[in-house]
PDB file of N, CA and C in Angstrom:
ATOM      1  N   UNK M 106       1.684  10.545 -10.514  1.00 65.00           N
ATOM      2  CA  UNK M 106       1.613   9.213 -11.094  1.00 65.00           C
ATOM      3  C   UNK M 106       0.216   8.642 -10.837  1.00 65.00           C
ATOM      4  N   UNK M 107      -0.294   7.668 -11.712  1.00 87.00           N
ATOM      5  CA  UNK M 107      -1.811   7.370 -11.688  1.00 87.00           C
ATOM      6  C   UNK M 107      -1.709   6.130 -11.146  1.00 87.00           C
ATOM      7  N   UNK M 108      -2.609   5.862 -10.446  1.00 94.00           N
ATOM      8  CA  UNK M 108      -2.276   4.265  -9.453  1.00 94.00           C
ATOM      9  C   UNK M 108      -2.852   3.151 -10.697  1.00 94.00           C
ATOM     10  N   UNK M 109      -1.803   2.001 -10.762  1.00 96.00           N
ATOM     11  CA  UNK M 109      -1.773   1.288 -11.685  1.00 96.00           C
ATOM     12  C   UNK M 109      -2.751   0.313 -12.100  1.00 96.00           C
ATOM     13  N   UNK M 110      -3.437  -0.099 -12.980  1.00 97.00           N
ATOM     14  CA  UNK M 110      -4.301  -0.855 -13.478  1.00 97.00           C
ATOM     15  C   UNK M 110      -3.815  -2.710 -12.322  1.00 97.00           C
ATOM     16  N   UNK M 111      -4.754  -3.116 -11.416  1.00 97.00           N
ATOM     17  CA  UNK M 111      -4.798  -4.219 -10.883  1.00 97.00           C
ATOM     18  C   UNK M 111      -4.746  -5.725 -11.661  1.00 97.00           C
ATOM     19  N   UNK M 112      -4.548  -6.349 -12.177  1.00 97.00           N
ATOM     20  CA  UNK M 112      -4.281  -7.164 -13.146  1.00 97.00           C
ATOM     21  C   UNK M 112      -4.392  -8.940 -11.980  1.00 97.00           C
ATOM     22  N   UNK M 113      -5.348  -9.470 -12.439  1.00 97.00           N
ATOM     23  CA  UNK M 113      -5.113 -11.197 -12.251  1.00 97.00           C
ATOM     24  C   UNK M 113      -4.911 -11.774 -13.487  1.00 97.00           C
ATOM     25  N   UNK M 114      -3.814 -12.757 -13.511  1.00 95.00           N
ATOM     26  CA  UNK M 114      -3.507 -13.308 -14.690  1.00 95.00           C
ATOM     27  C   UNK M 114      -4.326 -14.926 -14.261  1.00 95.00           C
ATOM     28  N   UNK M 115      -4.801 -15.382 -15.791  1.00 95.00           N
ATOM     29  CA  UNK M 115      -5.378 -17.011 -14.866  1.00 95.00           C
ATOM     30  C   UNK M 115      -4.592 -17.895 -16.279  1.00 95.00           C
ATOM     31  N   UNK M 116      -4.271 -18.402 -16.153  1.00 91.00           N
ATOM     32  CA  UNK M 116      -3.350 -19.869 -16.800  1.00 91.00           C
ATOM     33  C   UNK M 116      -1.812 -19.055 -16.790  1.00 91.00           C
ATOM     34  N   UNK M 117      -0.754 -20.215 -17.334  1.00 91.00           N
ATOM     35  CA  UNK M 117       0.353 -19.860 -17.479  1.00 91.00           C
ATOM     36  C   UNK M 117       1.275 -21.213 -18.236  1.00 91.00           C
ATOM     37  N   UNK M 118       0.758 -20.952 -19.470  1.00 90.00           N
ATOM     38  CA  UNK M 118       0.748 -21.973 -20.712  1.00 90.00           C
ATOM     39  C   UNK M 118       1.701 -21.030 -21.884  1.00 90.00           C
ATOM     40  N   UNK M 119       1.826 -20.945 -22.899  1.00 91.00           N
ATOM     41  CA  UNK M 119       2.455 -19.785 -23.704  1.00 91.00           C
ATOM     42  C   UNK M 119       2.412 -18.320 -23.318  1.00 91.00           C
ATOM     43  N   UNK M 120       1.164 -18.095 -23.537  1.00 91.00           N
ATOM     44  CA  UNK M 120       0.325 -16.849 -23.567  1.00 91.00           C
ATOM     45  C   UNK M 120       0.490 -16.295 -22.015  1.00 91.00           C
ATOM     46  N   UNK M 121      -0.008 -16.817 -21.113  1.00 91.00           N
ATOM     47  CA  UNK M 121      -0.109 -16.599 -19.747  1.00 91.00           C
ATOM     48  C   UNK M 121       1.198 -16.485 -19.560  1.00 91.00           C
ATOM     49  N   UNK M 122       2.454 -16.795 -19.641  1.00 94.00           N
ATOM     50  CA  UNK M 122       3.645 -16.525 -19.254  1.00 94.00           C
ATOM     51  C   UNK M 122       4.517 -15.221 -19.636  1.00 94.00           C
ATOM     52  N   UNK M 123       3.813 -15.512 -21.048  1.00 95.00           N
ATOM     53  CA  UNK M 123       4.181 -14.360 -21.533  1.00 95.00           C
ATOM     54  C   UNK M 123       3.373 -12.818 -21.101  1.00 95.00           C
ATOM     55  N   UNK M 124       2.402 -13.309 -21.019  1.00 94.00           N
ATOM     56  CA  UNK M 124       1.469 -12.262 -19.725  1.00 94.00           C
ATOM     57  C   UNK M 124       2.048 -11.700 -18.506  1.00 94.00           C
ATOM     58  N   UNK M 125       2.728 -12.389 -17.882  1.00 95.00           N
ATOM     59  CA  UNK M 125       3.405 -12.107 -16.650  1.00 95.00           C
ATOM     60  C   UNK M 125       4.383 -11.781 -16.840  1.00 95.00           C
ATOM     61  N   UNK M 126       5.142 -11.734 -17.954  1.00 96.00           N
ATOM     62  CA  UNK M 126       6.778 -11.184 -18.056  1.00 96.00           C
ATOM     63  C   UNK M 126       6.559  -9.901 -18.582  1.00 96.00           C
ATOM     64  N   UNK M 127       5.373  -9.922 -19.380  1.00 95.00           N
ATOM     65  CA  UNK M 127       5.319  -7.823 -19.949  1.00 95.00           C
ATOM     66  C   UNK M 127       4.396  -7.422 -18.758  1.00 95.00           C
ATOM     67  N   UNK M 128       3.182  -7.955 -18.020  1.00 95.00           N
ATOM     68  CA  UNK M 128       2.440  -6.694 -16.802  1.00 95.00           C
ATOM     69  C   UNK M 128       3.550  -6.848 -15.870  1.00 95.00           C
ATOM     70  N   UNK M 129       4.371  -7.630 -15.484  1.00 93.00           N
ATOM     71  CA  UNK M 129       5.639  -7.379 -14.489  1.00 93.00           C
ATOM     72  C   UNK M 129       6.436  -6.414 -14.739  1.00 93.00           C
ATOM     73  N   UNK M 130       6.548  -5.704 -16.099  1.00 94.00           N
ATOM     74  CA  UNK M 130       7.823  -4.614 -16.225  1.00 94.00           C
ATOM     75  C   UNK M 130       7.134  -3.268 -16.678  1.00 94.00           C
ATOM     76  N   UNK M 131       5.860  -3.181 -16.177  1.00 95.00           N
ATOM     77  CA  UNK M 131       5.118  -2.275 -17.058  1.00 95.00           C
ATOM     78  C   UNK M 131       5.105  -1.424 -15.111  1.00 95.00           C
ATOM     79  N   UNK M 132       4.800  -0.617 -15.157  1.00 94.00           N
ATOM     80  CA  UNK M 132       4.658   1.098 -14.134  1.00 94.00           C
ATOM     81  C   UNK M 132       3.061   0.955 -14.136  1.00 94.00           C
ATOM     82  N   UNK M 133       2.444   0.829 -15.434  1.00 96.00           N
ATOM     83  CA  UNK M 133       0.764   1.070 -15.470  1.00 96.00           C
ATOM     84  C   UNK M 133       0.231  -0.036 -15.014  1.00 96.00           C
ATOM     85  N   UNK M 134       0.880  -1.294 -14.693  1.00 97.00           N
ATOM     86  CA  UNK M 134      -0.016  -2.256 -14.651  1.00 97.00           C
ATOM     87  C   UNK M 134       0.404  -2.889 -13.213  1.00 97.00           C
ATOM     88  N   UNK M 135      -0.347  -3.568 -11.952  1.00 97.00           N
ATOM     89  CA  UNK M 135       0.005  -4.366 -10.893  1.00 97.00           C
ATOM     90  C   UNK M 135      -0.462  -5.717 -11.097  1.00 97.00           C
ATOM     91  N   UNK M 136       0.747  -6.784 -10.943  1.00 97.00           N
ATOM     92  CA  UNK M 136       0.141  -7.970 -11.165  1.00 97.00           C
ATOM     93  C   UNK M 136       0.127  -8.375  -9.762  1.00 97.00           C
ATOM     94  N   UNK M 137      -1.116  -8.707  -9.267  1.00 97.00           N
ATOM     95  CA  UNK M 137      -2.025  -9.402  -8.526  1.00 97.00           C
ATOM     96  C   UNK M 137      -2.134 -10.847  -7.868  1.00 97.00           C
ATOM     97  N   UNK M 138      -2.124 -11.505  -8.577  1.00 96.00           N
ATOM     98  CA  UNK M 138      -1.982 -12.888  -8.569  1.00 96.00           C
ATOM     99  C   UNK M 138      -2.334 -13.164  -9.937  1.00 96.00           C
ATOM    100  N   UNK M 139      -2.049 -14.468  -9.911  1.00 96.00           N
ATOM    101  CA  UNK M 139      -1.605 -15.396 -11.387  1.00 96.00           C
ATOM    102  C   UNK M 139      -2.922 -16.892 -10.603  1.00 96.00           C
ATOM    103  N   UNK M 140      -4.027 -17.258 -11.349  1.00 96.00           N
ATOM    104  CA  UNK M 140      -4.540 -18.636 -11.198  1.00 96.00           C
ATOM    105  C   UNK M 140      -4.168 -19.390 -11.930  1.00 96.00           C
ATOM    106  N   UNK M 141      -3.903 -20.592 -11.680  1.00 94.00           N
ATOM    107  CA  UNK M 141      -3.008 -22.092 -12.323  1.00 94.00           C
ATOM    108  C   UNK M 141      -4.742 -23.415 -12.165  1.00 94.00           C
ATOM    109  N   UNK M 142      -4.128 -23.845 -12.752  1.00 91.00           N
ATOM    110  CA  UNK M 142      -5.599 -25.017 -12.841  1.00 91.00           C
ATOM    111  C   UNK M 142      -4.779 -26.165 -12.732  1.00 91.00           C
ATOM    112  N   UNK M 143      -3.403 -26.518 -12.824  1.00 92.00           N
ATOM    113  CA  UNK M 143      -2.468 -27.387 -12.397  1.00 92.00           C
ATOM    114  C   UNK M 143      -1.745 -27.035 -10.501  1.00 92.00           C
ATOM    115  N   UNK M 144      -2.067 -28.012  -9.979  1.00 95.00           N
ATOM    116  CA  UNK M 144      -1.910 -28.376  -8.177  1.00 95.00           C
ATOM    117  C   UNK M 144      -0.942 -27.776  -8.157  1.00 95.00           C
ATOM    118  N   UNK M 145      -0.007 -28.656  -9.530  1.00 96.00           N
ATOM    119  CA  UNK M 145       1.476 -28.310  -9.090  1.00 96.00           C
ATOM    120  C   UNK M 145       2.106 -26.910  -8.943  1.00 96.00           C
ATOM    121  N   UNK M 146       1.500 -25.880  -9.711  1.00 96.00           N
ATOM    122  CA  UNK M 146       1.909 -25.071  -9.679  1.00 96.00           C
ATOM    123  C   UNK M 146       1.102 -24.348  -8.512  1.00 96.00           C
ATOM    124  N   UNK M 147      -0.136 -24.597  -8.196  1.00 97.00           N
ATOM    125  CA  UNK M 147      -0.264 -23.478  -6.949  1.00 97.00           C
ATOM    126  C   UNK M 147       1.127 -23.724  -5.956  1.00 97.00           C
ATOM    127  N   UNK M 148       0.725 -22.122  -5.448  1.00 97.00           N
ATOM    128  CA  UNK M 148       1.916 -22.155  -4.035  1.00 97.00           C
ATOM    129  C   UNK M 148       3.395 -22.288  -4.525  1.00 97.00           C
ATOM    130  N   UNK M 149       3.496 -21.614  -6.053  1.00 97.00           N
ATOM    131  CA  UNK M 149       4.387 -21.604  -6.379  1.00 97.00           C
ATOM    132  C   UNK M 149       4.689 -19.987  -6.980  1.00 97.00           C
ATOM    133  N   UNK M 150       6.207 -19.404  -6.808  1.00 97.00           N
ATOM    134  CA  UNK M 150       6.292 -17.621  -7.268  1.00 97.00           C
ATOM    135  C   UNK M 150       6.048 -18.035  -8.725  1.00 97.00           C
ATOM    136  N   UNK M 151       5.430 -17.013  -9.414  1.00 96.00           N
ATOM    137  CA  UNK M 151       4.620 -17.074 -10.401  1.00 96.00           C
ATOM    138  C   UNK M 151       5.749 -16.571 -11.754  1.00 96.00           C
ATOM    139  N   UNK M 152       6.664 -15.867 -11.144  1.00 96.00           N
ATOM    140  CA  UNK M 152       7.956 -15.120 -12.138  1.00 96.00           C
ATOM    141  C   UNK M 152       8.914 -16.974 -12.227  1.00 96.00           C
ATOM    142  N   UNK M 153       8.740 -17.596 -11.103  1.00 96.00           N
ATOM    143  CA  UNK M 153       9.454 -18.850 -11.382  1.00 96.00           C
ATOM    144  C   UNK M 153       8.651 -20.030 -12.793  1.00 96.00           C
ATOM    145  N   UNK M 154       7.999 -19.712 -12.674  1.00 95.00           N
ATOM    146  CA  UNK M 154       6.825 -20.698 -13.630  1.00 95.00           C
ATOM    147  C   UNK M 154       7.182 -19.625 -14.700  1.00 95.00           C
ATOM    148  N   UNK M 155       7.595 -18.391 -15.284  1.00 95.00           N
ATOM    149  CA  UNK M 155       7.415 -17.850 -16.237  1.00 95.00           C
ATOM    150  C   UNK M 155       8.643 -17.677 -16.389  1.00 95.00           C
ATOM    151  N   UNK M 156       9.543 -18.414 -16.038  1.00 95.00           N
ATOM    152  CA  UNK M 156      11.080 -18.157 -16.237  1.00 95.00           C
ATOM    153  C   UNK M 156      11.713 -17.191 -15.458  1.00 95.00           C
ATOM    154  N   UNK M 157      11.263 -15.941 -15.298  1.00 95.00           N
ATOM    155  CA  UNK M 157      12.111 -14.760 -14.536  1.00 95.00           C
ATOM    156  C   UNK M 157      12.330 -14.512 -13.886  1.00 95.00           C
ATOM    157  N   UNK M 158      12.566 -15.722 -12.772  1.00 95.00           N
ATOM    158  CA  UNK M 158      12.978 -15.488 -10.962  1.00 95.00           C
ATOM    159  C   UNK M 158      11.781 -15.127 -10.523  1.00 95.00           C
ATOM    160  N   UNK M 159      11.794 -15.251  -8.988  1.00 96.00           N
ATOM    161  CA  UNK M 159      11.076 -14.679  -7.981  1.00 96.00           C
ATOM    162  C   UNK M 159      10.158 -13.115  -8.257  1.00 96.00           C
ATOM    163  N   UNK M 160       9.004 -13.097  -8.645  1.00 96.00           N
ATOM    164  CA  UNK M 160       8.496 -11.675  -8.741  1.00 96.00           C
ATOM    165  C   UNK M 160       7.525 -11.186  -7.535  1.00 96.00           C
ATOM    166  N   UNK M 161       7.375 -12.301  -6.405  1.00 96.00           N
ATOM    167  CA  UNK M 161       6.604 -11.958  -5.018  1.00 96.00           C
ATOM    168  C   UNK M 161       5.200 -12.488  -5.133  1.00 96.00           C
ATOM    169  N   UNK M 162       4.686 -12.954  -5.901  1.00 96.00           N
ATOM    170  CA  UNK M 162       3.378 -12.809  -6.352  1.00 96.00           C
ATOM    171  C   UNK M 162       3.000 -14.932  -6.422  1.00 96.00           C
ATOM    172  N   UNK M 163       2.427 -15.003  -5.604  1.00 96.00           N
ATOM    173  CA  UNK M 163       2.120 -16.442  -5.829  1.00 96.00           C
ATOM    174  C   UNK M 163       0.927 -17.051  -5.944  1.00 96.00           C
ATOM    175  N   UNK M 164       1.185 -18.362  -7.320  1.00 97.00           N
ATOM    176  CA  UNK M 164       0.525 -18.878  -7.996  1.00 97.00           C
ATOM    177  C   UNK M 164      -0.681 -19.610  -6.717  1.00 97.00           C
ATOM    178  N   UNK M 165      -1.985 -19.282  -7.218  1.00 96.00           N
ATOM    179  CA  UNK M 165      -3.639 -19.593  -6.583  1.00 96.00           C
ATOM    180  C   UNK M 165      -4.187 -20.428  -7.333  1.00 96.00           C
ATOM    181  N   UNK M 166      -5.039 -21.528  -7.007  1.00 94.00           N
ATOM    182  CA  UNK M 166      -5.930 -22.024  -7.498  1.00 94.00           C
ATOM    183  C   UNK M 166      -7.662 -21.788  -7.115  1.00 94.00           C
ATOM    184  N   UNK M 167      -7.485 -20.520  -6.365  1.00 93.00           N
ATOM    185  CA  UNK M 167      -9.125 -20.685  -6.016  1.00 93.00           C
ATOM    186  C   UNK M 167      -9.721 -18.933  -6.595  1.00 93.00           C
ATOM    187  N   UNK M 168     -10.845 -19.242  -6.960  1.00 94.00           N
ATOM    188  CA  UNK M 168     -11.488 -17.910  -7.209  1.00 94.00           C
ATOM    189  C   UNK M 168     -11.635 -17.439  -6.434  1.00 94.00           C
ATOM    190  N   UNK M 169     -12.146 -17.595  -5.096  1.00 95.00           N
ATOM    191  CA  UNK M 169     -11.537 -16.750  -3.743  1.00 95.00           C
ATOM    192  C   UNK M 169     -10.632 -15.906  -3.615  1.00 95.00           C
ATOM    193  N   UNK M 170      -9.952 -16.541  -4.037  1.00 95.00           N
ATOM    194  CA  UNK M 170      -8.901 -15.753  -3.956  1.00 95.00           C
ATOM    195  C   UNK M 170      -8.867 -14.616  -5.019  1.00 95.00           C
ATOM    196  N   UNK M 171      -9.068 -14.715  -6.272  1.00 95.00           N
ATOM    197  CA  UNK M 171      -9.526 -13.961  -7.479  1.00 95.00           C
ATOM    198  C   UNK M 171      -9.915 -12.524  -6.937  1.00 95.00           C
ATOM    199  N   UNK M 172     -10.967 -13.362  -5.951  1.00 96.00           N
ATOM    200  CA  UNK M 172     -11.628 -11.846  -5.605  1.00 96.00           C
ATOM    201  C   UNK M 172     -11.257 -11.160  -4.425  1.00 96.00           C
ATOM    202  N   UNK M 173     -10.525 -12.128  -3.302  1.00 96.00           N
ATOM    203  CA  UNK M 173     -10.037 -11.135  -2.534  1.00 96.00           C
ATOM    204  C   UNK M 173      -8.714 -10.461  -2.662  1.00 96.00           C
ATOM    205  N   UNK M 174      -8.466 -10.640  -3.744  1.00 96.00           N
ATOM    206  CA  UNK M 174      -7.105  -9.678  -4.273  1.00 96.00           C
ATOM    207  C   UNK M 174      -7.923  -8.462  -5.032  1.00 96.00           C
ATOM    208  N   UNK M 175      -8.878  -7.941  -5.523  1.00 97.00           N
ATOM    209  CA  UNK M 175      -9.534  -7.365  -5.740  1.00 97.00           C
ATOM    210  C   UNK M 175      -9.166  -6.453  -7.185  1.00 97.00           C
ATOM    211  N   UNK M 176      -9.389  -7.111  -8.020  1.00 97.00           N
ATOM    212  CA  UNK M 176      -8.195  -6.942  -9.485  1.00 97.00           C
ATOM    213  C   UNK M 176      -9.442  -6.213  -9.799  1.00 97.00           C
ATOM    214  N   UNK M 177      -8.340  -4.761 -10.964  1.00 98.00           N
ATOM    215  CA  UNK M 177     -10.068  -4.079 -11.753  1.00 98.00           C
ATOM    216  C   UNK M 177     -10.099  -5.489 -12.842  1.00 98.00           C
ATOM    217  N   UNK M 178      -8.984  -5.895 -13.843  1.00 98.00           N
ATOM    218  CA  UNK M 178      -9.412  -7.142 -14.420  1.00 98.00           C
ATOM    219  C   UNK M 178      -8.923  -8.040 -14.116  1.00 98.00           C
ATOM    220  N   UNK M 179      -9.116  -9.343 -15.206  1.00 96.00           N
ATOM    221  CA  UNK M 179      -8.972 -10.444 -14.941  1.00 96.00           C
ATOM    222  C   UNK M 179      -8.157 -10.993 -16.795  1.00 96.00           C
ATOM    223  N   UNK M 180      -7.515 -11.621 -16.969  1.00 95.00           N
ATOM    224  CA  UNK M 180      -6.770 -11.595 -17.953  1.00 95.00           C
ATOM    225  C   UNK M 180      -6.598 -13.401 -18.124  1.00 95.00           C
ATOM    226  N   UNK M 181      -7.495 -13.930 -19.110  1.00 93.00           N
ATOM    227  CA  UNK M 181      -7.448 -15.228 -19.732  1.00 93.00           C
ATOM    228  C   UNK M 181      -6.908 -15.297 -19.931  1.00 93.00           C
ATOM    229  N   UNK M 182      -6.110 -16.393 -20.276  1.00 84.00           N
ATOM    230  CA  UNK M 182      -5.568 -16.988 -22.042  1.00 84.00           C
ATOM    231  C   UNK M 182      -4.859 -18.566 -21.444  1.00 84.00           C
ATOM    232  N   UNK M 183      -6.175 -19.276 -21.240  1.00 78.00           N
ATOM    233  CA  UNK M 183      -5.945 -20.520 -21.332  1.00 78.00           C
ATOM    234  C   UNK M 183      -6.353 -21.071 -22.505  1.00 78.00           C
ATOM    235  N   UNK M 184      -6.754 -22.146 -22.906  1.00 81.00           N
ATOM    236  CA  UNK M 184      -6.599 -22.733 -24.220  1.00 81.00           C
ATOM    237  C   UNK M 184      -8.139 -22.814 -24.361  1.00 81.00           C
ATOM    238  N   UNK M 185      -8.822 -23.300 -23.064  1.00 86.00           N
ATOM    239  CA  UNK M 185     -10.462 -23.163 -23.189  1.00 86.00           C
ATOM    240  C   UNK M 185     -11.274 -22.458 -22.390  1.00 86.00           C
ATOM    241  N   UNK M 186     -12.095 -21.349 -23.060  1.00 87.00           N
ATOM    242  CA  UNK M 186     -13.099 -20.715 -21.732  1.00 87.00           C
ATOM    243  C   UNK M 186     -13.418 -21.290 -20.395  1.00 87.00           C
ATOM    244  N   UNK M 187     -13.158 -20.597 -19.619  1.00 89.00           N
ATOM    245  CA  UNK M 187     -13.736 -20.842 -18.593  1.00 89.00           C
ATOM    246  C   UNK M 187     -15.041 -20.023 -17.939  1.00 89.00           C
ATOM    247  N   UNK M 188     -16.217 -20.132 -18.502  1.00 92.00           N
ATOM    248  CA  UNK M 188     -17.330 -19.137 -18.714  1.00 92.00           C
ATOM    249  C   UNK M 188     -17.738 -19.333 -16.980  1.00 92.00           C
ATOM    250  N   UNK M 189     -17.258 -20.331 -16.199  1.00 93.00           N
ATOM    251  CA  UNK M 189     -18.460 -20.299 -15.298  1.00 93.00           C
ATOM    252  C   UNK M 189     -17.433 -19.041 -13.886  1.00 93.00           C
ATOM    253  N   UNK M 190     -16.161 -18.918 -14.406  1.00 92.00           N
ATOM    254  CA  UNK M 190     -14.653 -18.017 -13.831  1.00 92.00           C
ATOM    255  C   UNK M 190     -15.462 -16.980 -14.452  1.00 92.00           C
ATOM    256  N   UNK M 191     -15.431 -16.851 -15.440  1.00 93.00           N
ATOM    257  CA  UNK M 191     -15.898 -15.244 -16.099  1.00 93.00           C
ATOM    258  C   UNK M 191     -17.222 -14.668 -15.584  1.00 93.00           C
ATOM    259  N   UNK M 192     -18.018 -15.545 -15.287  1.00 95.00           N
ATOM    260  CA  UNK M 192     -19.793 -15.232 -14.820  1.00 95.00           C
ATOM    261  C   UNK M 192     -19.296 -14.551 -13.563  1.00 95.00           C
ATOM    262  N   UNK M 193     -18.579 -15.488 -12.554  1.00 96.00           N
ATOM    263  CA  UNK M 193     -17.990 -15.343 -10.985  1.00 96.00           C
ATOM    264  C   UNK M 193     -17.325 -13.451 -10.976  1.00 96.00           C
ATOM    265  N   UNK M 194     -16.470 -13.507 -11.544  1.00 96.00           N
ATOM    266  CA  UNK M 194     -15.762 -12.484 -12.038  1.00 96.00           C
ATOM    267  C   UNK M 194     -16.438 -11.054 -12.305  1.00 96.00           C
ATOM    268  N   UNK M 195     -17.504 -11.222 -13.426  1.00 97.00           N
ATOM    269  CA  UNK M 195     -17.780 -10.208 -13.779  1.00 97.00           C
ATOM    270  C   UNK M 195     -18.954  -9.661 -12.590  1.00 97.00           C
ATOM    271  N   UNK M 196     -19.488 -11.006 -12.413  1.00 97.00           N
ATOM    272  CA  UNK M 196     -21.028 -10.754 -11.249  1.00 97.00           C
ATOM    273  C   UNK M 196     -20.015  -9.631 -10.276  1.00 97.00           C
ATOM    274  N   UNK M 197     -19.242  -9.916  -9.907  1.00 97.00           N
ATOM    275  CA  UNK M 197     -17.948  -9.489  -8.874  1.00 97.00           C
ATOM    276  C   UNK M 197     -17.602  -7.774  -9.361  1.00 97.00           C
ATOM    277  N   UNK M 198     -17.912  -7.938 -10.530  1.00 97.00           N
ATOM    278  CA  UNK M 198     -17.389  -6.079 -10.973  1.00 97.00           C
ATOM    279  C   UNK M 198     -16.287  -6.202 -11.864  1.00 97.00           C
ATOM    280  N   UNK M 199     -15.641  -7.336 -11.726  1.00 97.00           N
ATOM    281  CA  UNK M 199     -13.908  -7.501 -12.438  1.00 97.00           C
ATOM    282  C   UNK M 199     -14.129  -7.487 -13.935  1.00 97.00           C
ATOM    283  N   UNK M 200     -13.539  -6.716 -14.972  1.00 97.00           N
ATOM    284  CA  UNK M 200     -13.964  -7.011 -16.285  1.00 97.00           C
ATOM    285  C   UNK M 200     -13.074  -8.103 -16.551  1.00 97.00           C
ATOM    286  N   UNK M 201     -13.377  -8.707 -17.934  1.00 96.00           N
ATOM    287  CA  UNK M 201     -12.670 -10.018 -18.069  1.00 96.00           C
ATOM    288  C   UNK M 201     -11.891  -9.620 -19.791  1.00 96.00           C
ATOM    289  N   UNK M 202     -10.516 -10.315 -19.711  1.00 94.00           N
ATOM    290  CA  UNK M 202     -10.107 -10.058 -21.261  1.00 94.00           C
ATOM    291  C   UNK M 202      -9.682 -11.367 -21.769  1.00 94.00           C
ATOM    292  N   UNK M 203      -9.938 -11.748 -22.579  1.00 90.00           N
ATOM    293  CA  UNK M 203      -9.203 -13.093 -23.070  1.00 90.00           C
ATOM    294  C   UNK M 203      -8.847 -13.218 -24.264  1.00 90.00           C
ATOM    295  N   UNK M 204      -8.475 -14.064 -24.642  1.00 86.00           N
ATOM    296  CA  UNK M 204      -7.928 -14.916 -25.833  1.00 86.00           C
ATOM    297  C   UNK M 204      -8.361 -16.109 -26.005  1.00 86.00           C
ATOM    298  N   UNK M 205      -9.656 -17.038 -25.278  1.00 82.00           N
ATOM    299  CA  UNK M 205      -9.928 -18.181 -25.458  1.00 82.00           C
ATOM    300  C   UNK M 205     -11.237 -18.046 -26.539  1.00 82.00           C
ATOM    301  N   UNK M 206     -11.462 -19.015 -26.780  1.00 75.00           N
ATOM    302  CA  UNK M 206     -12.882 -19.000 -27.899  1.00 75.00           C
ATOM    303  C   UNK M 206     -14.028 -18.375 -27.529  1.00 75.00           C
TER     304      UNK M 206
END
């Protein structure tokens, strides 16, 4: 078996939720942590914010953290770039995928 693609998810709005309910059931993929840009949701299980119970994995608000989870990517899809996350990120080695403009 091939050790699984590292995965940070950052928002959890449509897209981002739906992000976390398919890399959660996938073998190829490890989800990592999930970043929230809403308080409320840091420090919260990240499968709870996406509907599907408890998946172990809890919601961060700091890029610190981004990087000491040490993801090969990083997986957008908030509603607006966050170019100065992506600069941080990539300077870092992490490739970046998104869906924002």
């Amino acid at each position: 078996m091939t050790t699984p693609i590292r995965v940070f998810q950052v928002a959890t709005g449509n897209v981002g939720t739906e992000m976390i309910k398919r890399i959660s059931t996938r073998d190829d993929l490890e989800l990592v942590g999930v970043h929230c840009y809403s308080p409320e949701k840091v420090g919260r299980d990240v499968g709870e914010l996406a509907g599907i119970g408890p998946i172990g994995v809890t919601a961060t608000g700091s890029v610190d953290d981004i990087l000491a989870a040490k993801p090969d990517v990083l997986t957008f899809h908030g509603v607006f770039p966050d170019e100065d996350l992506y600069v941080t990120v990539l300077e870092a080695g992490v490739d970046v995928v998104t869906t924002a403009d």
